[in-house]
């Protein structure tokens, strides 16, 4: 059961205190107060965990400040899109992530050299992008492969982000200690930018790591779907993060492991964008680079990565995570799937075209839904 307060009610307000007092008289109930801060709307909600069958919905709706009470039966209690609840997204470091937004996180799969970070961020700044991806800790299949520059590169990554006006960097973490290293380096650099913690597909069910990133609320989380588990299992993993307190989560589709996707690296799963939006209140990201895994051009002049991106964007994706590199032939990780910086402008223009088509599709669907039913002859 969820008690939703009016937008003007603060989580530490008298109305919430009044409700908690009321609930304390009911045995077997554990209330959890959640505050969702969006760009357009902020909401205070109280989740009732435990036996709610004897709780009167009407009685709760009479309490001061309560807007409505929703009974939920689904298993995604916190992340679920329950009837009558709203997706409100979140604002992080001045960037609004919401239902209607689309952000492009273009950047290096792995930071390999300072000059590559510099050249990439300079290109992003020219394109007016304020979000990027920079892999620092890399989970590699072979122990002999490049494992990422680790904390040694954080000072220059953050310094350059500040110089080029980057507001949010998506960065994978593999271990709790990586959060401390990121926090420490950000502090030392004077907080010039923000970080979105990426949980990679290989850690999709690392429940202790999921709980750890859920327990902190400083950084939002970009959760990448598990490559060999069901969508339901991946969504449950996000529920772990949310149940620890952090609800600023973006769900990333990155393809699933199957040879049926050959010659792509993974089977592209962007048809799931609307499914995740229907089942949950999470914003949805697509990663065309790790899905397609190769930089080939189709006869129409568009690359396969652009085509996959278009599939996700035309379906309403809120974020695109995509690999670029100034010199893919010398990249230490995933060079074959990186687009070059010279291709950035055309990539962004293609996204703009497809996004406009999505907006138009939504408007047409809304018009069709409100149009008076035509008489059949
Ligand atoms: C990545 O984005 O750098 C990455 C390793 O992706 P995934 O976890 O989806 O393989
Ligand atoms: Mn990669």
Short mmCIF file of C-alpha atoms and ligand atoms in Angstrom, two decimals:
data_model
loop_
_atom_site.label_atom_id
_atom_site.label_comp_id
_atom_site.label_asym_id
_atom_site.label_seq_id
_atom_site.Cartn_x
_atom_site.Cartn_y
_atom_site.Cartn_z
CA UNK A 1 0.00 0.00 0.00
CA UNK A 2 1.28 3.49 -0.82
CA UNK A 3 0.12 6.70 0.80
CA UNK A 4 0.75 9.62 -1.55
CA UNK A 5 0.82 13.10 -0.05
CA UNK A 6 -0.08 16.40 -1.70
CA UNK A 7 2.93 17.97 -3.47
CA UNK A 8 3.36 20.63 -0.77
CA UNK A 9 3.88 18.05 2.00
CA UNK A 10 7.53 17.63 3.03
CA UNK A 11 8.88 14.25 4.17
CA UNK A 12 9.53 15.65 7.67
CA UNK A 13 6.24 17.59 7.75
CA UNK A 14 3.54 17.42 10.42
CA UNK A 15 1.19 15.53 8.05
CA UNK A 16 3.69 12.67 7.65
CA UNK A 17 4.27 12.59 11.40
CA UNK A 18 0.49 12.38 11.92
CA UNK A 19 0.24 9.40 9.54
CA UNK A 20 3.17 7.58 11.18
CA UNK A 21 1.50 8.04 14.57
CA UNK A 22 -1.71 6.56 13.17
CA UNK A 23 0.15 3.58 11.65
CA UNK A 24 2.06 2.89 14.88
CA UNK A 25 -1.22 1.65 16.37
CA UNK A 26 -1.55 -1.06 13.71
CA UNK A 27 0.49 -4.20 14.50
CA UNK A 28 2.69 -5.84 11.82
CA UNK A 29 3.21 -2.74 9.69
CA UNK A 30 6.52 -1.15 8.76
CA UNK A 31 6.13 2.29 7.17
CA UNK A 32 8.92 3.68 4.96
CA UNK A 33 8.99 7.35 4.00
CA UNK A 34 10.23 8.10 0.48
CA UNK A 35 10.75 11.46 -1.09
CA UNK A 36 10.88 11.69 -4.88
CA UNK A 37 12.35 14.97 -6.15
CA UNK A 38 11.58 15.53 -9.80
CA UNK A 39 12.12 18.54 -12.05
CA UNK A 40 8.41 19.12 -12.51
CA UNK A 41 6.94 17.55 -9.39
CA UNK A 42 8.17 16.40 -6.03
CA UNK A 43 6.32 13.80 -4.04
CA UNK A 44 6.37 12.41 -0.55
CA UNK A 45 5.15 8.84 -0.34
CA UNK A 46 4.89 6.41 2.56
CA UNK A 47 5.14 2.71 1.76
CA UNK A 48 3.38 0.33 4.09
CA UNK A 49 5.32 -2.91 4.25
CA UNK A 50 3.78 -5.95 5.96
CA UNK A 51 0.16 -6.89 6.61
CA UNK A 52 -2.03 -4.25 5.05
CA UNK A 53 -5.21 -6.30 4.56
CA UNK A 54 -6.82 -4.89 7.72
CA UNK A 55 -5.76 -1.30 6.99
CA UNK A 56 -8.63 0.92 5.87
CA UNK A 57 -7.80 2.87 2.75
CA UNK A 58 -10.64 5.30 3.43
CA UNK A 59 -9.39 6.07 6.96
CA UNK A 60 -5.93 6.92 5.63
CA UNK A 61 -7.42 9.13 2.91
CA UNK A 62 -9.14 11.21 5.61
CA UNK A 63 -5.81 12.15 7.23
CA UNK A 64 -4.45 15.66 6.62
CA UNK A 65 -2.27 16.18 3.56
CA UNK A 66 -3.03 12.78 2.02
CA UNK A 67 -3.81 12.98 -1.69
CA UNK A 68 -4.61 9.32 -2.26
CA UNK A 69 -3.90 5.79 -1.13
CA UNK A 70 -3.03 3.05 -3.61
CA UNK A 71 -3.20 -0.66 -2.91
CA UNK A 72 -0.44 -2.49 -4.74
CA UNK A 73 -0.27 -6.13 -5.53
CA UNK A 74 2.67 -6.21 -7.92
CA UNK A 75 6.08 -7.34 -6.78
CA UNK A 76 7.86 -4.17 -7.88
CA UNK A 77 6.56 -2.21 -4.92
CA UNK A 78 8.92 0.72 -5.23
CA UNK A 79 9.88 0.86 -8.87
CA UNK A 80 6.51 -0.35 -10.21
CA UNK A 81 4.20 1.88 -12.23
CA UNK A 82 1.12 1.34 -10.14
CA UNK A 83 -2.18 2.62 -11.29
CA UNK A 84 -2.58 6.25 -10.19
CA UNK A 85 1.10 6.75 -9.37
CA UNK A 86 3.38 8.90 -11.47
CA UNK A 87 6.87 8.68 -12.88
CA UNK A 88 8.59 11.81 -11.69
CA UNK A 89 12.25 11.10 -12.46
CA UNK A 90 14.95 13.08 -10.70
CA UNK A 91 17.32 16.01 -11.03
CA UNK A 92 21.02 15.38 -10.58
CA UNK A 93 23.75 18.01 -10.68
CA UNK A 94 21.50 20.39 -12.59
CA UNK A 95 20.42 17.82 -15.20
CA UNK A 96 16.75 16.80 -15.24
CA UNK A 97 16.10 13.13 -15.93
CA UNK A 98 12.39 12.70 -16.56
CA UNK A 99 9.81 10.89 -18.64
CA UNK A 100 10.03 13.48 -21.39
CA UNK A 101 13.82 13.88 -21.50
CA UNK A 102 16.48 12.31 -23.71
CA UNK A 103 20.16 12.56 -22.80
CA UNK A 104 23.08 11.33 -24.88
CA UNK A 105 25.96 9.89 -22.84
CA UNK A 106 28.60 9.67 -25.57
CA UNK A 107 32.17 8.95 -24.54
CA UNK A 108 34.97 6.50 -23.96
CA UNK A 109 34.20 2.87 -23.18
CA UNK A 110 37.44 2.98 -21.18
CA UNK A 111 39.68 5.89 -20.27
CA UNK A 112 43.07 4.98 -21.73
CA UNK A 113 44.94 8.27 -22.06
CA UNK A 114 44.49 11.84 -20.86
CA UNK A 115 44.65 13.21 -24.42
CA UNK A 116 41.78 10.93 -25.48
CA UNK A 117 39.61 12.20 -22.61
CA UNK A 118 40.55 15.76 -23.54
CA UNK A 119 39.73 15.32 -27.26
CA UNK A 120 36.46 13.51 -26.51
CA UNK A 121 35.20 16.07 -24.01
CA UNK A 122 36.22 18.94 -26.30
CA UNK A 123 34.09 17.39 -29.07
CA UNK A 124 31.17 16.93 -26.67
CA UNK A 125 31.43 20.57 -25.59
CA UNK A 126 31.39 21.70 -29.24
CA UNK A 127 28.21 19.63 -29.68
CA UNK A 128 26.80 21.19 -26.48
CA UNK A 129 26.54 17.83 -24.70
CA UNK A 130 26.84 17.89 -20.92
CA UNK A 131 26.74 14.15 -20.30
CA UNK A 132 29.30 11.46 -21.10
CA UNK A 133 30.48 7.95 -20.34
CA UNK A 134 34.02 7.29 -19.05
CA UNK A 135 34.91 3.73 -18.00
CA UNK A 136 37.57 3.75 -15.30
CA UNK A 137 37.09 0.33 -13.67
CA UNK A 138 36.61 -2.28 -16.41
CA UNK A 139 35.24 -5.80 -15.89
CA UNK A 140 37.06 -7.84 -18.56
CA UNK A 141 36.48 -11.41 -19.63
CA UNK A 142 40.20 -12.19 -19.58
CA UNK A 143 42.47 -11.32 -16.64
CA UNK A 144 45.17 -10.42 -19.20
CA UNK A 145 43.11 -7.68 -20.82
CA UNK A 146 43.33 -3.98 -19.90
CA UNK A 147 41.46 -3.56 -16.62
CA UNK A 148 40.99 0.22 -16.76
CA UNK A 149 43.17 3.02 -15.38
CA UNK A 150 41.34 2.89 -12.05
CA UNK A 151 41.57 5.67 -9.51
CA UNK A 152 44.81 7.10 -10.96
CA UNK A 153 42.91 8.68 -13.84
CA UNK A 154 40.05 10.14 -11.79
CA UNK A 155 41.81 13.48 -11.08
CA UNK A 156 42.27 14.32 -14.76
CA UNK A 157 38.88 12.94 -15.81
CA UNK A 158 37.14 15.21 -13.28
CA UNK A 159 39.39 18.19 -13.99
CA UNK A 160 38.69 17.97 -17.74
CA UNK A 161 34.97 17.43 -17.12
CA UNK A 162 34.95 20.70 -15.19
CA UNK A 163 36.85 22.48 -17.96
CA UNK A 164 34.44 21.31 -20.68
CA UNK A 165 31.20 21.81 -18.70
CA UNK A 166 30.32 18.12 -18.35
CA UNK A 167 27.67 17.73 -15.65
CA UNK A 168 27.24 13.95 -15.41
CA UNK A 169 29.64 11.07 -16.18
CA UNK A 170 28.35 7.49 -16.33
CA UNK A 171 31.05 5.34 -14.72
CA UNK A 172 30.92 1.66 -13.86
CA UNK A 173 31.74 0.53 -10.33
CA UNK A 174 32.67 -3.05 -9.54
CA UNK A 175 33.24 -2.80 -5.83
CA UNK A 176 32.16 -0.72 -2.84
CA UNK A 177 35.63 0.79 -2.57
CA UNK A 178 35.20 2.37 -6.02
CA UNK A 179 32.49 4.64 -4.60
CA UNK A 180 34.90 5.87 -1.93
CA UNK A 181 37.57 6.52 -4.56
CA UNK A 182 35.12 8.45 -6.75
CA UNK A 183 33.78 10.45 -3.80
CA UNK A 184 37.30 11.27 -2.64
CA UNK A 185 38.54 12.30 -6.11
CA UNK A 186 35.45 14.45 -6.72
CA UNK A 187 36.00 16.19 -3.39
CA UNK A 188 39.68 16.85 -4.11
CA UNK A 189 38.84 18.22 -7.56
CA UNK A 190 36.30 20.62 -6.03
CA UNK A 191 33.20 18.78 -7.31
CA UNK A 192 33.44 20.04 -10.91
CA UNK A 193 31.06 17.37 -12.23
CA UNK A 194 28.72 14.56 -11.18
CA UNK A 195 28.85 10.77 -11.52
CA UNK A 196 26.12 8.28 -12.36
CA UNK A 197 27.18 4.90 -10.97
CA UNK A 198 26.94 2.18 -13.58
CA UNK A 199 26.20 -1.39 -12.51
CA UNK A 200 27.43 -3.51 -15.39
CA UNK A 201 25.66 -6.53 -16.82
CA UNK A 202 28.18 -8.84 -15.12
CA UNK A 203 27.10 -7.51 -11.73
CA UNK A 204 23.39 -7.51 -12.51
CA UNK A 205 22.71 -9.89 -9.62
CA UNK A 206 25.55 -8.94 -7.29
CA UNK A 207 23.07 -8.23 -4.53
CA UNK A 208 25.58 -6.89 -2.02
CA UNK A 209 26.83 -4.32 -4.55
CA UNK A 210 23.23 -3.47 -5.48
CA UNK A 211 22.37 -2.90 -1.83
CA UNK A 212 25.47 -0.77 -1.37
CA UNK A 213 24.67 1.61 -4.23
CA UNK A 214 21.08 1.64 -2.97
CA UNK A 215 22.12 2.71 0.51
CA UNK A 216 23.71 5.92 -0.70
CA UNK A 217 21.65 8.71 -2.24
CA UNK A 218 24.44 10.95 -3.45
CA UNK A 219 24.84 9.33 -6.88
CA UNK A 220 22.10 8.07 -9.24
CA UNK A 221 22.45 4.54 -10.57
CA UNK A 222 22.52 3.30 -14.16
CA UNK A 223 21.59 -0.36 -13.94
CA UNK A 224 22.48 -2.50 -16.97
CA UNK A 225 20.20 -5.42 -17.66
CA UNK A 226 21.71 -8.84 -16.94
CA UNK A 227 22.80 -10.37 -20.24
CA UNK A 228 21.64 -13.90 -19.41
CA UNK A 229 18.74 -13.44 -17.02
CA UNK A 230 15.10 -12.56 -17.57
CA UNK A 231 13.81 -9.02 -17.67
CA UNK A 232 11.87 -9.80 -14.50
CA UNK A 233 15.06 -10.81 -12.71
CA UNK A 234 16.78 -7.58 -13.78
CA UNK A 235 13.82 -5.49 -12.61
CA UNK A 236 13.90 -7.29 -9.27
CA UNK A 237 17.56 -6.30 -9.00
CA UNK A 238 16.50 -2.64 -9.42
CA UNK A 239 13.91 -3.17 -6.70
CA UNK A 240 16.85 -4.16 -4.44
CA UNK A 241 18.50 -0.79 -5.11
CA UNK A 242 15.26 1.10 -4.50
CA UNK A 243 14.40 -0.87 -1.37
CA UNK A 244 17.64 0.32 0.23
CA UNK A 245 16.57 3.94 -0.28
CA UNK A 246 17.94 5.13 -3.63
CA UNK A 247 15.24 5.53 -6.25
CA UNK A 248 17.23 7.56 -8.73
CA UNK A 249 17.68 4.64 -11.08
CA UNK A 250 17.90 4.43 -14.87
CA UNK A 251 17.40 0.99 -16.44
CA UNK A 252 19.70 0.27 -19.38
CA UNK A 253 18.96 -2.19 -22.17
CA UNK A 254 22.25 -3.42 -23.67
CA UNK A 255 21.26 -6.55 -25.58
CA UNK A 256 21.15 -10.13 -24.33
CA UNK A 257 23.60 -12.94 -24.92
CA UNK A 258 22.40 -15.21 -27.71
CA UNK A 259 23.99 -16.45 -30.89
CA UNK A 260 20.68 -15.67 -32.55
CA UNK A 261 21.91 -12.07 -32.53
CA UNK A 262 25.00 -12.91 -34.63
CA UNK A 263 26.81 -11.17 -36.21
CA UNK A 264 25.99 -8.60 -33.54
CA UNK A 265 27.69 -8.92 -30.18
CA UNK A 266 24.32 -9.37 -28.47
CA UNK A 267 20.69 -9.72 -29.50
CA UNK A 268 19.38 -6.14 -29.56
CA UNK A 269 16.48 -5.88 -27.10
CA UNK A 270 15.24 -2.33 -27.60
CA UNK A 271 11.68 -3.54 -28.19
CA UNK A 272 11.69 -3.74 -24.38
CA UNK A 273 11.84 0.08 -23.96
CA UNK A 274 8.03 0.43 -23.75
CA UNK A 275 7.78 -2.76 -21.68
CA UNK A 276 10.07 -1.41 -18.94
CA UNK A 277 8.12 1.87 -19.01
CA UNK A 278 4.81 0.07 -18.68
CA UNK A 279 5.94 -2.11 -15.79
CA UNK A 280 8.00 0.43 -13.88
CA UNK A 281 8.55 4.11 -13.20
CA UNK A 282 12.21 3.80 -14.19
CA UNK A 283 13.68 5.90 -16.95
CA UNK A 284 15.09 3.78 -19.76
CA UNK A 285 18.51 3.94 -21.39
CA UNK A 286 19.72 2.05 -24.44
CA UNK A 287 23.32 1.06 -25.13
CA UNK A 288 23.64 0.44 -28.89
CA UNK A 289 27.43 0.00 -28.69
CA UNK A 290 27.50 -3.05 -26.41
CA UNK A 291 24.41 -4.47 -28.14
CA UNK A 292 25.71 -4.28 -31.70
CA UNK A 293 29.40 -4.48 -30.85
CA UNK A 294 30.78 -3.54 -34.28
CA UNK A 295 31.03 -0.50 -36.45
CA UNK A 296 29.64 -1.51 -39.81
CA UNK A 297 27.80 0.67 -42.29
CA UNK A 298 24.62 -0.50 -44.01
CA UNK A 299 24.11 0.20 -47.76
CA UNK A 300 21.86 3.17 -46.88
CA UNK A 301 24.87 4.99 -45.41
CA UNK A 302 23.84 4.66 -41.78
CA UNK A 303 25.89 2.53 -39.39
CA UNK A 304 24.31 -0.47 -37.66
CA UNK A 305 24.89 1.33 -34.35
CA UNK A 306 22.87 4.29 -35.66
CA UNK A 307 20.08 1.94 -36.76
CA UNK A 308 19.95 0.26 -33.34
CA UNK A 309 20.00 3.67 -31.63
CA UNK A 310 17.07 4.74 -33.79
CA UNK A 311 15.08 1.66 -32.73
CA UNK A 312 15.44 2.62 -29.07
CA UNK A 313 14.88 6.36 -29.52
CA UNK A 314 11.78 5.94 -31.70
CA UNK A 315 10.37 3.77 -28.90
CA UNK A 316 10.86 6.49 -26.26
CA UNK A 317 14.27 5.83 -24.68
CA UNK A 318 15.33 8.53 -22.17
CA UNK A 319 19.06 8.03 -22.47
CA UNK A 320 21.61 6.70 -24.95
CA UNK A 321 24.94 5.32 -23.73
CA UNK A 322 27.28 5.16 -26.70
CA UNK A 323 30.99 4.55 -27.26
CA UNK A 324 33.05 7.19 -29.09
CA UNK A 325 36.86 7.35 -29.35
CA UNK A 326 39.19 9.82 -31.06
CA UNK A 327 41.29 6.93 -32.42
CA UNK A 328 39.40 3.61 -32.16
CA UNK A 329 42.32 1.69 -33.70
CA UNK A 330 44.46 2.34 -30.61
CA UNK A 331 41.67 2.07 -27.99
CA UNK A 332 42.53 -0.36 -25.20
CA UNK A 333 38.93 -1.58 -24.86
CA UNK A 334 36.12 -2.11 -27.38
CA UNK A 335 37.75 -0.10 -30.20
CA UNK A 336 35.87 -2.03 -32.93
CA UNK A 337 32.50 -0.71 -31.72
CA UNK A 338 33.54 2.91 -31.13
CA UNK A 339 32.33 5.69 -33.40
CA UNK A 340 34.90 8.38 -34.16
CA UNK A 341 34.57 11.97 -32.99
CA UNK A 342 34.16 13.01 -36.64
CA UNK A 343 30.93 11.00 -36.64
CA UNK A 344 29.47 12.70 -33.57
CA UNK A 345 27.59 15.46 -35.39
CA UNK A 346 25.87 13.10 -37.83
CA UNK A 347 25.01 10.73 -34.99
CA UNK A 348 23.33 13.52 -33.02
CA UNK A 349 21.46 14.77 -36.07
CA UNK A 350 20.11 11.27 -36.71
CA UNK A 351 18.97 11.02 -33.07
CA UNK A 352 17.25 14.39 -33.40
CA UNK A 353 15.30 13.20 -36.46
CA UNK A 354 14.21 9.97 -34.78
CA UNK A 355 13.31 11.69 -31.52
CA UNK A 356 11.07 14.14 -33.43
CA UNK A 357 9.35 11.11 -34.99
CA UNK A 358 8.75 9.67 -31.50
CA UNK A 359 7.25 12.94 -30.25
CA UNK A 360 5.00 13.04 -33.32
CA UNK A 361 3.96 9.41 -32.77
CA UNK A 362 2.96 10.20 -29.18
CA UNK A 363 0.92 13.22 -30.30
CA UNK A 364 -0.85 11.11 -32.95
CA UNK A 365 -1.62 8.41 -30.36
CA UNK A 366 -3.00 11.01 -27.94
CA UNK A 367 -5.17 12.53 -30.69
CA UNK A 368 -6.47 9.09 -31.68
CA UNK A 369 -7.33 8.33 -28.05
CA UNK A 370 -9.42 11.50 -27.65
CA UNK A 371 -11.02 11.54 -31.12
CA UNK A 372 -14.78 10.78 -31.11
CA UNK A 373 -15.41 7.23 -32.26
CA UNK A 374 -16.25 7.17 -36.00
CA UNK A 375 -19.58 5.66 -36.84
CA UNK A 376 -19.23 2.45 -38.74
CA UNK A 377 -21.37 2.16 -41.82
C1 LIG B 1 30.22 -0.83 -20.43
O1 LIG B 1 29.22 -0.11 -20.61
O2 LIG B 1 31.36 -0.40 -20.41
C2 LIG B 1 30.05 -2.27 -20.23
C3 LIG B 1 31.03 -3.05 -19.82
O3 LIG B 1 28.79 -2.67 -20.53
P1 LIG B 1 28.02 -4.04 -20.12
O4 LIG B 1 28.11 -4.14 -18.62
O5 LIG B 1 26.65 -3.79 -20.63
O6 LIG B 1 28.74 -5.15 -20.83
MN1 LIG B 2 32.83 -1.72 -23.45
#
